[in-house]
Short mmCIF file of C-alpha atoms in Angstrom, two decimals:
data_model
loop_
_atom_site.label_atom_id
_atom_site.label_comp_id
_atom_site.label_asym_id
_atom_site.label_seq_id
_atom_site.Cartn_x
_atom_site.Cartn_y
_atom_site.Cartn_z
CA MET A 1 1.55 -24.43 33.75
CA ILE A 2 1.78 -21.96 32.16
CA LYS A 3 -1.69 -19.38 31.62
CA SER A 4 -2.67 -16.88 29.41
CA ILE A 5 -5.52 -14.65 29.34
CA ASN A 6 -6.00 -12.96 26.07
CA PHE A 7 -8.03 -9.32 25.32
CA LEU A 8 -9.40 -8.07 21.78
CA GLY A 9 -9.68 -4.98 22.01
CA ALA A 10 -12.85 -4.14 19.95
CA PHE A 11 -13.65 -0.71 20.37
CA GLU A 12 -17.10 0.53 18.65
CA LEU A 13 -16.01 -1.71 15.34
CA ASN A 14 -17.51 -1.08 12.66
CA GLU A 15 -19.66 -2.46 9.97
CA PHE A 16 -16.81 -3.36 8.30
CA ALA A 17 -15.00 -5.59 10.87
CA PHE A 18 -18.39 -7.62 11.06
CA LYS A 19 -18.94 -8.02 7.14
CA GLU A 20 -17.83 -11.38 5.72
CA PHE A 21 -14.25 -11.75 3.77
CA ASP A 22 -14.41 -14.09 0.30
CA CYS A 23 -13.62 -16.55 2.85
CA GLY A 24 -16.42 -16.47 3.94
CA ASN A 25 -15.45 -14.28 7.75
CA SER A 26 -15.56 -12.17 9.03
CA SER A 27 -12.55 -9.73 9.99
CA PHE A 28 -13.71 -10.26 13.86
CA GLU A 29 -14.05 -14.21 13.63
CA LEU A 30 -11.28 -14.69 12.01
CA ALA A 31 -9.35 -12.28 14.94
CA TYR A 32 -11.12 -14.42 17.40
CA LYS A 33 -10.45 -17.72 16.08
CA ALA A 34 -7.00 -16.45 16.06
CA MET A 35 -6.70 -14.83 19.34
CA SER A 36 -8.03 -18.05 21.27
CA ASN A 37 -5.51 -20.60 20.44
CA PHE A 38 -2.09 -18.73 20.67
CA PRO A 39 -0.09 -19.78 23.08
CA PHE A 40 -1.10 -21.48 26.45
CA CYS A 41 -4.42 -19.85 26.16
CA ASP A 42 -6.90 -20.28 28.94
CA LYS A 43 -9.20 -17.20 28.58
CA VAL A 44 -10.58 -15.16 25.62
CA ILE A 45 -12.22 -11.40 27.30
CA VAL A 46 -13.88 -9.46 24.53
CA LEU A 47 -13.15 -5.88 25.54
CA ALA A 48 -16.51 -3.49 24.50
CA ASP A 49 -18.87 -0.65 24.62
CA GLU A 50 -21.87 -1.45 25.27
CA THR A 51 -23.36 -1.16 21.70
CA THR A 52 -20.69 -3.44 20.25
CA SER A 53 -21.32 -6.62 23.06
CA LYS A 54 -24.93 -6.62 21.58
CA THR A 55 -24.44 -6.33 18.14
CA ILE A 56 -21.34 -9.27 18.14
CA LYS A 57 -24.22 -11.51 20.83
CA ALA A 58 -26.57 -10.94 17.92
CA LYS A 59 -24.52 -11.50 14.98
CA TYR A 60 -22.65 -14.73 16.47
CA ASN A 61 -24.02 -17.58 17.82
CA GLN A 62 -21.10 -18.02 20.25
CA ASN A 63 -20.72 -17.96 24.12
CA PHE A 64 -18.49 -14.44 24.28
CA GLU A 65 -16.82 -13.65 27.52
CA PHE A 66 -17.33 -9.89 27.46
CA ALA A 67 -15.16 -6.90 29.79
CA LEU A 68 -17.76 -3.47 29.33
CA ILE A 69 -16.06 -0.18 28.80
CA ASN A 70 -17.47 2.20 29.25
CA ASP A 71 -14.28 4.85 29.79
CA PHE A 72 -11.91 4.52 26.50
CA SER A 73 -9.06 6.59 28.22
CA ALA A 74 -6.13 3.67 28.90
CA LYS A 75 -6.19 4.36 32.10
CA SER A 76 -9.71 2.62 32.47
CA VAL A 77 -8.20 0.16 29.69
CA PHE A 78 -5.63 -0.83 31.26
CA ASN A 79 -7.29 -1.10 34.68
CA THR A 80 -10.10 -3.31 33.27
CA MET A 81 -7.54 -5.66 32.37
CA SER A 82 -5.78 -5.89 35.43
CA GLU A 83 -8.76 -6.25 36.73
CA TYR A 84 -9.41 -9.99 35.01
CA SER A 85 -5.85 -10.24 35.00
CA GLY A 86 -4.60 -12.00 38.69
CA GLU A 87 -4.43 -15.62 38.28
CA PHE A 88 -2.80 -15.57 34.53
CA ASP A 89 1.08 -15.61 34.65
CA ALA A 90 0.99 -13.73 31.21
CA VAL A 91 -1.55 -10.84 29.00
CA PHE A 92 -2.11 -10.81 25.03
CA PHE A 93 -3.43 -8.14 23.51
CA SER A 94 -4.63 -7.20 19.47
CA PHE A 95 -7.79 -5.67 18.35
CA ALA A 96 -10.26 -7.56 17.34
CA ASP A 97 -10.73 -6.38 13.79
CA ALA A 98 -6.87 -7.19 12.94
CA PRO A 99 -7.39 -10.83 9.99
CA PHE A 100 -4.25 -11.81 10.16
CA LEU A 101 -3.03 -12.11 13.70
CA ASP A 102 -0.37 -15.02 12.91
CA ASN A 103 -0.20 -17.94 15.75
CA ASP A 104 3.36 -18.79 14.19
CA LEU A 105 5.03 -15.85 14.42
CA THR A 106 2.75 -15.77 18.67
CA GLU A 107 4.10 -18.25 19.50
CA GLU A 108 7.81 -17.23 18.72
CA LEU A 109 7.15 -14.00 20.41
CA PHE A 110 5.88 -15.56 23.29
CA GLU A 111 8.84 -17.52 24.06
CA GLN A 112 11.26 -14.44 23.45
CA HIS A 113 8.41 -12.92 25.99
CA ARG A 114 9.61 -15.85 28.64
CA HIS A 115 13.45 -16.90 27.31
CA PHE A 116 14.31 -13.35 28.06
CA LYS A 117 11.77 -12.43 31.32
CA ALA A 118 10.61 -10.10 29.67
CA GLU A 119 8.29 -7.00 30.80
CA TYR A 120 6.49 -5.94 27.37
CA SER A 121 6.75 -7.52 23.76
CA PHE A 122 5.99 -7.05 20.12
CA VAL A 123 7.13 -7.41 16.04
CA ASP A 124 8.78 -4.43 14.98
CA GLY A 125 8.48 -4.31 10.96
CA TYR A 126 5.75 -6.43 9.42
CA PRO A 127 2.71 -4.90 8.73
CA GLU A 128 0.20 -4.06 11.49
CA GLY A 129 -2.14 -6.61 12.46
CA PHE A 130 -0.30 -10.12 12.12
CA ALA A 131 0.89 -10.36 16.27
CA PRO A 132 -0.41 -9.16 19.70
CA GLU A 133 1.50 -7.42 22.02
CA ILE A 134 2.31 -9.13 25.39
CA LEU A 135 2.77 -8.22 29.10
CA THR A 136 2.63 -8.92 32.53
CA LYS A 137 0.20 -9.04 34.69
CA GLY A 138 2.63 -6.52 37.10
CA LEU A 139 2.71 -4.22 34.34
CA LEU A 140 -0.88 -3.28 34.17
CA SER A 141 -1.62 -1.54 36.78
CA ILE A 142 1.69 1.18 36.05
CA LEU A 143 0.51 1.58 32.93
CA SER A 144 -2.82 2.37 34.40
CA GLY A 145 -1.09 5.42 36.11
CA LEU A 146 1.47 6.63 33.94
CA SER A 147 -0.40 6.22 30.94
CA GLU A 148 -2.26 10.41 30.18
CA ILE A 149 -4.16 8.90 26.50
CA ASP A 150 -8.06 9.94 27.04
CA ASP A 151 -9.15 7.82 24.60
CA VAL A 152 -7.59 4.17 22.72
CA ARG A 153 -10.11 4.28 19.99
CA LYS A 154 -8.43 6.95 18.21
CA VAL A 155 -4.69 5.21 19.31
CA ARG A 156 -4.36 1.82 19.20
CA ASN A 157 -0.11 2.13 20.11
CA PHE A 158 -1.54 2.97 23.03
CA ILE A 159 0.40 0.76 24.87
CA PHE A 160 3.22 1.30 23.67
CA GLU A 161 3.03 4.51 24.03
CA THR A 162 2.09 4.85 27.84
CA VAL A 163 6.06 2.08 27.80
CA LYS A 164 6.87 4.74 26.33
CA LYS A 165 7.12 7.40 28.70
CA ASP A 166 9.25 5.81 31.33
CA ILE A 167 10.66 3.03 28.46
CA ASN A 168 13.49 2.43 30.44
CA SER A 169 12.07 1.43 33.62
CA PHE A 170 10.75 -1.63 31.81
CA ASP A 171 12.17 -4.64 30.35
CA ILE A 172 11.37 -4.52 26.39
CA GLU A 173 11.64 -7.01 24.19
CA THR A 174 11.32 -6.66 20.70
CA LEU A 175 10.67 -9.32 17.34
CA ILE A 176 12.52 -8.27 14.04
CA ALA A 177 10.67 -8.54 11.42
CA PRO A 178 13.18 -10.00 8.38
CA ASP A 179 11.87 -7.48 5.64
CA ASP A 180 10.95 -4.66 7.34
CA LEU A 181 7.97 -2.63 5.04
CA ARG A 182 7.51 0.30 7.36
CA HIS A 183 7.27 2.23 3.71
CA LEU A 184 3.93 1.33 2.97
CA ARG A 185 2.67 1.69 6.17
CA LEU A 186 0.66 -1.08 5.97
CA GLN A 187 -2.40 -1.33 8.84
CA PHE A 188 -4.34 -4.57 7.96
CA TYR A 189 -7.30 -3.67 10.30
CA ALA A 190 -10.83 -3.81 8.66
CA ASN A 191 -12.10 -0.59 10.32
CA THR A 192 -12.74 1.21 6.95
CA LYS A 193 -13.96 0.66 3.76
CA ARG A 194 -11.33 1.43 2.76
CA GLN A 195 -9.04 -1.13 4.31
CA PHE A 196 -11.39 -3.67 4.10
CA ASN A 197 -11.05 -3.66 0.93
CA LEU A 198 -7.14 -4.55 1.00
CA CYS A 199 -7.47 -6.62 3.94
CA ASN A 200 -10.03 -8.59 1.57
CA ASN A 201 -7.72 -8.57 -1.44
CA MET A 202 -4.62 -9.95 0.99
CA LEU A 203 -6.13 -13.06 1.80
CA GLY A 204 -3.20 -16.42 2.59
CA ILE A 205 -1.25 -13.68 3.45
CA LYS A 206 1.42 -14.45 6.80
CA ALA A 207 3.92 -13.80 8.59
CA ASP A 208 6.57 -16.53 7.35
CA ASN A 209 4.93 -15.31 3.06
CA TYR A 210 4.00 -11.49 4.04
CA ALA A 211 6.96 -9.80 2.17
CA GLU A 212 6.71 -12.03 -1.09
CA PHE A 213 2.93 -12.19 -0.75
CA ILE A 214 3.14 -7.97 -1.10
CA ASN A 215 5.63 -7.83 -3.61
CA ALA A 216 3.22 -10.23 -6.10
CA HIS A 217 0.44 -8.21 -5.05
CA ARG A 218 1.88 -4.36 -5.13
CA ASP A 219 -0.88 -3.64 -7.39
CA CYS A 220 -3.75 -3.84 -4.49
CA LEU A 221 -2.06 -1.32 -2.50
CA PHE A 222 -3.86 1.49 -5.25
CA THR A 223 -6.61 1.47 -2.71
CA LEU A 224 -8.95 4.31 -2.09
CA PRO A 225 -7.94 7.99 -1.45
CA GLY A 226 -8.23 9.05 2.15
CA TYR A 227 -6.72 12.50 1.77
CA TYR A 228 -8.51 14.61 -1.16
CA ALA A 229 -7.61 18.30 -1.03
CA ILE A 230 -10.39 20.18 -2.54
CA GLU A 231 -9.37 24.13 -3.61
CA ILE A 232 -12.51 26.50 -2.75
CA SER A 233 -10.57 29.68 -3.23
CA ARG A 234 -7.14 29.71 -5.68
CA GLN A 235 -6.73 32.97 -4.01
CA LYS A 236 -3.90 34.24 -2.98
CA LEU A 237 -3.38 36.88 0.37
CA LEU A 238 0.11 36.39 0.46
CA GLN A 239 3.04 35.26 -2.91
CA SER A 240 5.47 32.69 -1.24
CA CYS A 241 9.07 32.27 -2.83
CA TYR A 242 7.98 28.20 -1.86
CA LEU A 243 4.39 27.89 -4.04
CA PRO A 244 4.26 28.40 -8.40
CA ALA A 245 1.97 31.15 -9.29
CA ASN A 246 -1.02 30.43 -10.40
CA ASP A 247 -1.67 29.06 -14.38
CA GLU A 248 -5.13 31.73 -15.50
CA LYS A 249 -4.39 29.22 -18.93
CA ALA A 250 -4.93 25.51 -17.27
CA ASN A 251 -8.07 27.12 -14.54
CA SER A 252 -8.81 31.37 -14.38
CA ILE A 253 -12.08 29.91 -12.04
CA ASN A 254 -11.21 31.42 -8.76
CA VAL A 255 -13.40 30.43 -5.57
CA MET A 256 -16.12 26.97 -6.09
CA GLN A 257 -19.12 27.71 -5.44
CA LYS A 258 -20.35 26.34 -2.41
CA GLU A 259 -23.18 23.90 -4.34
CA SER A 260 -20.37 22.10 -6.29
CA VAL A 261 -17.94 21.95 -3.23
CA PHE A 262 -21.44 19.89 -1.88
CA LYS A 263 -21.79 18.26 -4.47
CA ILE A 264 -18.02 17.21 -4.31
CA ILE A 265 -17.89 16.09 0.02
CA ASP A 266 -21.20 13.92 -1.25
CA LYS A 267 -19.26 11.88 -3.86
CA ILE A 268 -15.76 11.00 -1.02
CA SER A 269 -18.42 10.36 1.26
CA SER A 270 -20.14 7.90 -1.00
CA TYR A 271 -16.78 6.36 -2.73
CA SER A 272 -13.96 6.64 0.26
CA ASP A 273 -16.82 6.56 3.34
CA ASP A 274 -13.89 8.37 5.56
CA ALA A 275 -11.41 10.80 4.76
CA VAL A 276 -9.14 13.61 5.57
CA ILE A 277 -10.25 16.92 3.04
CA SER A 278 -8.40 19.86 2.92
CA LEU A 279 -10.11 22.66 2.09
CA SER A 280 -7.23 23.84 0.32
CA ILE A 281 -4.70 23.04 -2.95
CA PHE A 282 -2.51 26.60 -2.82
CA GLY A 283 -5.08 29.16 -2.20
CA GLU A 284 -6.36 30.95 1.33
CA PRO A 285 -9.99 29.32 2.32
CA VAL A 286 -10.43 32.28 4.49
CA LEU A 287 -10.79 34.14 1.17
CA HIS A 288 -14.54 32.11 0.68
CA SER A 289 -16.92 33.94 1.71
CA ASN A 290 -18.56 30.26 2.52
CA LEU A 291 -16.18 28.61 4.44
CA GLU A 292 -18.34 28.44 7.71
CA GLU A 293 -21.33 26.32 5.62
CA ILE A 294 -18.42 24.15 4.00
CA ILE A 295 -16.88 22.75 7.69
CA GLU A 296 -20.15 22.52 8.88
CA TYR A 297 -21.50 20.21 6.16
CA VAL A 298 -17.99 18.40 6.22
CA LEU A 299 -18.87 17.74 9.45
CA SER A 300 -21.84 16.33 9.55
CA PHE A 301 -20.58 13.15 7.62
CA GLU A 302 -18.86 11.54 11.74
CA ARG A 303 -16.38 9.45 8.79
CA LEU A 304 -14.82 12.72 7.19
CA SER A 305 -12.05 14.93 8.75
CA LEU A 306 -10.99 18.58 7.90
CA LEU A 307 -7.69 20.33 7.60
CA ILE A 308 -7.06 23.76 7.27
CA GLU A 309 -3.74 25.37 6.03
CA THR A 310 -3.66 29.41 5.89
CA THR A 311 -1.57 32.41 6.49
CA GLY A 312 -3.52 33.06 8.97
CA LEU A 313 -4.68 36.64 7.98
CA ASP A 314 -7.20 38.42 7.61
CA TRP A 315 -9.08 35.84 10.32
CA THR A 316 -11.53 38.03 11.63
CA GLU A 317 -12.56 36.76 15.60
CA ASN A 318 -16.73 36.36 14.60
CA ARG A 319 -15.05 33.75 12.42
CA ILE A 320 -13.00 31.61 14.89
CA SER A 321 -15.25 31.57 16.90
CA GLN A 322 -18.21 30.70 14.86
CA ILE A 323 -15.83 27.78 14.08
CA GLU A 324 -14.64 26.60 16.83
CA LYS A 325 -18.83 26.36 17.73
CA ILE A 326 -19.47 23.98 14.18
CA VAL A 327 -16.54 22.16 15.80
CA LYS A 328 -17.77 21.59 19.07
CA ASN A 329 -21.26 20.79 18.31
CA ALA A 330 -20.15 18.42 15.14
CA LYS A 331 -20.95 14.88 16.12
CA PRO A 332 -17.24 12.42 17.69
CA ARG A 333 -15.81 11.31 14.64
CA LYS A 334 -15.98 7.88 13.92
CA ASN A 335 -12.73 7.61 11.45
CA GLY A 336 -9.88 7.64 14.08
CA HIS A 337 -9.09 11.77 13.22
CA ALA A 338 -10.03 14.56 15.12
CA PRO A 339 -12.72 16.74 13.55
CA ILE A 340 -10.49 19.64 12.08
CA TYR A 341 -6.69 20.68 12.03
CA TRP A 342 -5.16 23.80 11.48
CA ILE A 343 -1.47 24.39 9.67
CA VAL A 344 -0.51 27.60 9.69
CA LYS A 345 2.26 29.06 7.65
CA LEU A 346 4.93 30.74 9.22
CA ASP A 347 8.29 29.74 8.25
CA ALA A 348 10.18 32.20 9.55
CA ILE A 349 10.70 33.66 12.92
CA SER A 350 11.82 37.46 12.40
CA SER A 351 9.96 39.53 10.32
CA THR A 352 13.06 40.18 7.74
CA GLN A 353 12.58 36.24 7.14
CA TYR A 354 8.97 36.34 6.92
CA GLY A 355 9.19 39.73 4.23
CA ALA A 356 12.10 37.92 1.94
CA ILE A 357 9.83 35.07 2.09
CA HIS A 358 6.45 37.44 0.95
CA GLY A 359 8.03 40.15 -1.32
CA LEU A 360 7.01 42.25 1.62
CA SER A 361 8.44 44.62 3.26
CA ASN A 362 10.23 45.11 7.48
CA ASP A 363 6.81 46.86 8.51
CA ARG A 364 4.44 45.00 5.85
CA ALA A 365 6.06 42.02 7.20
CA ASP A 366 6.11 42.89 10.68
CA VAL A 367 2.48 43.37 10.84
CA LYS A 368 1.91 40.35 8.72
CA LEU A 369 4.01 38.69 10.94
CA LYS A 370 2.22 39.20 13.83
CA GLN A 371 -0.96 39.07 13.04
CA ALA A 372 -0.42 35.15 11.74
CA SER A 373 0.97 34.19 15.43
CA GLU A 374 -1.08 35.96 17.39
CA PHE A 375 -4.04 34.14 15.65
CA THR A 376 -1.92 30.56 15.80
CA GLU A 377 -2.13 32.02 19.55
CA THR A 378 -6.02 31.68 19.81
CA LEU A 379 -6.23 29.06 17.27
CA TYR A 380 -4.39 27.09 20.07
CA LYS A 381 -6.76 27.97 23.19
CA LEU A 382 -9.23 27.48 21.46
CA PHE A 383 -9.04 24.49 19.42
CA GLY A 384 -5.10 22.53 21.40
CA ALA A 385 -2.80 19.83 20.31
CA VAL A 386 -4.59 19.67 16.57
CA VAL A 387 -2.76 23.49 15.31
CA TYR A 388 0.37 23.37 13.86
CA PRO A 389 2.49 26.51 12.59
CA GLN A 390 4.75 25.46 9.76
CA PHE A 391 8.06 25.58 8.85
CA ILE A 392 8.66 25.91 5.19
CA ARG A 393 12.90 24.56 4.69
CA MET A 394 14.35 26.02 2.91
CA ASN A 395 18.09 27.32 1.97
CA GLU A 396 16.55 31.09 2.38
CA ASN A 397 14.80 30.39 6.06
CA GLU A 398 17.62 27.05 7.25
CA GLU A 399 19.50 30.05 9.95
CA GLU A 400 15.99 30.72 12.07
CA LEU A 401 15.10 26.71 11.56
CA GLU A 402 16.19 25.91 15.52
CA SER A 403 14.96 29.12 17.03
CA PHE A 404 11.81 28.58 14.88
CA TYR A 405 11.29 25.39 16.56
CA ARG A 406 12.11 25.80 20.08
CA ASN A 407 10.19 29.48 20.50
CA TRP A 408 6.77 28.00 19.11
CA LYS A 409 7.21 24.98 21.42
CA GLU A 410 7.85 26.44 24.12
CA ARG A 411 3.81 28.04 23.34
CA VAL A 412 2.02 25.04 21.21
CA GLU A 413 2.61 20.72 21.41
CA ASN A 414 3.04 20.18 17.81
CA VAL A 415 5.34 22.28 15.34
CA LEU A 416 5.49 21.18 11.74
CA ILE A 417 8.34 20.91 10.01
CA GLN A 418 7.73 20.89 5.93
CA LYS A 419 10.35 20.30 3.59
CA TYR A 420 10.83 22.52 0.15
CA ASP A 421 8.86 21.20 -2.58
CA HIS A 422 10.73 22.18 -6.06
CA PHE A 423 7.93 21.07 -8.42
CA CYS A 424 9.15 18.52 -10.13
CA THR A 425 11.83 21.16 -11.40
CA LYS A 426 9.82 23.74 -11.83
CA MET A 427 9.99 25.99 -9.53
CA GLN A 428 13.86 27.04 -8.40
CA ASP A 429 15.72 24.36 -6.10
CA ARG A 430 15.98 25.72 -2.27
CA LYS A 431 16.03 22.23 -0.48
CA VAL A 432 18.67 22.40 2.49
CA ALA A 433 19.16 18.39 2.66
CA ASP A 434 18.34 15.69 -0.10
CA LEU A 435 16.67 13.30 2.27
CA SER A 436 14.47 10.69 -0.81
CA PRO A 437 15.45 7.14 0.10
CA LEU A 438 18.14 5.12 -1.59
CA LEU A 439 15.63 3.16 -3.02
CA ARG A 440 12.68 4.88 -5.35
CA HIS A 441 8.86 2.95 -4.20
CA PRO A 442 5.61 4.12 -5.25
CA CYS A 443 4.37 7.17 -4.40
CA TRP A 444 2.04 7.23 -1.78
CA HIS A 445 -0.18 10.31 -3.28
CA LEU A 446 -0.57 8.64 -6.60
CA LYS A 447 -1.59 5.94 -3.72
CA ARG A 448 -3.54 7.51 -1.20
CA ASP A 449 -4.21 11.33 -2.48
CA MET A 450 -6.73 13.42 -4.71
CA TYR A 451 -6.14 16.92 -5.45
CA ILE A 452 -9.12 18.66 -7.14
CA PHE A 453 -8.89 22.48 -8.22
CA SER A 454 -11.25 24.72 -8.15
CA ASP A 455 -13.16 24.32 -11.50
CA GLY A 456 -13.75 20.45 -10.65
CA SER A 457 -10.45 18.82 -12.70
CA ILE A 458 -8.63 16.46 -10.83
CA PRO A 459 -4.49 16.50 -12.08
CA LEU A 460 -2.50 13.13 -11.60
CA CYS A 461 -0.99 15.18 -8.27
CA ARG A 462 -0.22 18.44 -6.72
CA GLU A 463 3.00 18.72 -8.56
CA ASP A 464 1.03 18.90 -11.48
CA ILE A 465 0.13 22.69 -11.62
CA SER A 466 -0.30 23.22 -14.97
CA LEU A 467 -2.52 20.06 -15.82
CA THR A 468 -0.42 18.16 -18.26
CA THR A 469 -2.33 15.03 -16.69
CA VAL A 470 -6.25 15.73 -16.32
CA LEU A 471 -7.74 12.44 -14.50
CA GLY A 472 -11.17 13.66 -14.71
CA ASN A 473 -13.23 16.49 -12.82
CA ALA A 474 -15.10 15.99 -9.92
CA LEU A 475 -18.75 17.50 -10.80
CA THR A 476 -19.53 15.57 -14.37
CA ASP A 477 -17.22 12.14 -13.64
CA ASP A 478 -17.46 9.29 -11.41
CA PHE A 479 -14.40 8.90 -8.90
CA ASP A 480 -14.03 5.50 -9.84
CA THR A 481 -13.89 6.44 -13.54
CA ILE A 482 -10.60 9.35 -12.16
CA ARG A 483 -8.83 6.64 -10.32
CA ASN A 484 -9.08 3.56 -13.10
CA ARG A 485 -7.15 6.54 -15.39
CA ALA A 486 -4.51 7.14 -12.45
CA PHE A 487 -3.58 3.45 -11.97
CA PRO A 488 -1.58 2.95 -15.32
CA ILE A 489 0.31 5.19 -14.19
CA TYR A 490 0.52 3.96 -10.57
CA ARG A 491 1.95 0.52 -12.56
CA GLN A 492 4.55 1.53 -14.48
CA GLN A 493 6.25 3.15 -11.47
CA LEU A 494 5.97 -0.58 -9.53
CA ASP A 495 7.99 -1.36 -12.41
CA THR A 496 10.44 1.44 -11.82
CA ASN A 497 9.31 3.76 -14.58
CA TYR A 498 9.01 7.47 -14.32
CA LYS A 499 8.10 9.28 -16.81
CA GLY A 500 7.13 12.89 -17.09
CA LEU A 501 6.33 15.24 -13.96
CA CYS A 502 7.41 11.81 -11.94
CA GLU A 503 10.94 11.54 -13.29
CA TYR A 504 12.03 15.43 -11.04
CA CYS A 505 9.85 14.88 -8.42
CA ASP A 506 10.42 14.67 -5.00
CA GLU A 507 7.92 14.13 -3.12
CA TYR A 508 6.69 10.79 -3.52
CA TYR A 509 7.96 9.22 -0.26
CA THR A 510 6.34 12.19 2.05
CA TYR A 511 2.55 11.39 3.09
CA ASN A 512 -0.16 13.70 4.81
CA PHE A 513 -2.80 11.54 5.77
#
């Protein structure tokens, strides 16, 4: 008789996993019930830290079996699962905040897993959260020795990421979805306010109806913003051929007062609960005299993270040191992100090309590119993999793309190659290649982003550099009102009706966080 052991990952579940949907059950309840009914299930183990296990015991009148996790490294999690899996033929793993785990899909996946004698099986092309991952018990100890992931709470796909390190050594089977909706980036986990609302609006979705169900509920994909860009300073240190000039008629306020920034941060935390906040749109954040205070205030909210986009110029050692201390002293994030991310806009490997992009003489370009490069290396020593040297790919610098990537990849972990944005044809078209999908879909930024200029005004999106469509003001309007004004435009796009700036947009398929 085949026996499976099923592990439910409850790594620091938050309140949304235990909040009841309109159906009367919470995400945790639905996930546990589904896991208990998986094929050949003999035992369900809840992998949880001590705090979460106490919460579950206090909340539900049911005898759960726990395996306490104090070390959240993938190595520790694999070892724990291995210790419990000795007498079982198969190991199932899923997350405890996944309300739509589908028994029929899981059974089909397991049948395929058994038929082909796979070591590791998963589904692909479905929205995340429909099916568990299936492993042989012997694979767990091998993966324990392979994995370098230090915190599985930040890497939901930690099993696949570990398998990928030596992927040709394992027998892997994939169950492919009939309709590939990966471009929607849907994750059905009730781990944030945004995700809870999405799941609540999708009750009734299953693996055999997901494509039709999502198509009938496309309005529900317009959720709370997860990315906010606040232009704390619209002043620039460099003029760039890929950035628009400031429109003084639309906005003449150069710096947002820190009290205004704090007020907006409060509203973001209250409205979205979790988010990544960029402190620039086109301007240079280092030019704000209260930058360190703003960073500290944002990071006082455990579910908010920061993105700093900068030219890498005019940063003093003292300011960098202060920010390092603020980040080091900040509480651990509870939004799945790092406290801070850095993007340094370099765009060239040679000072000649750098000067051409920014309108500088060779001598000035040489000095500034060296300064920006040294700043990037300094940041990487202090902050590690969250530092991204960026290259805006254009006709003008295409010849340096490969050398830029190779050069920086030897020095840092991540390099960001960014497509050129012509701002709905307002700028000269410098793009090297057309990356747009064959079929257009509604704009990701309209669904998930909010941009706030230095006077508090909120344009339709980043492309609306002249504020032709103002949705409101972040300092005076509530965010629900602002989002309600954006929704009709999203609704038009669902009907493939693209008007105004949207008609000429080439950014709708790109995304931030």
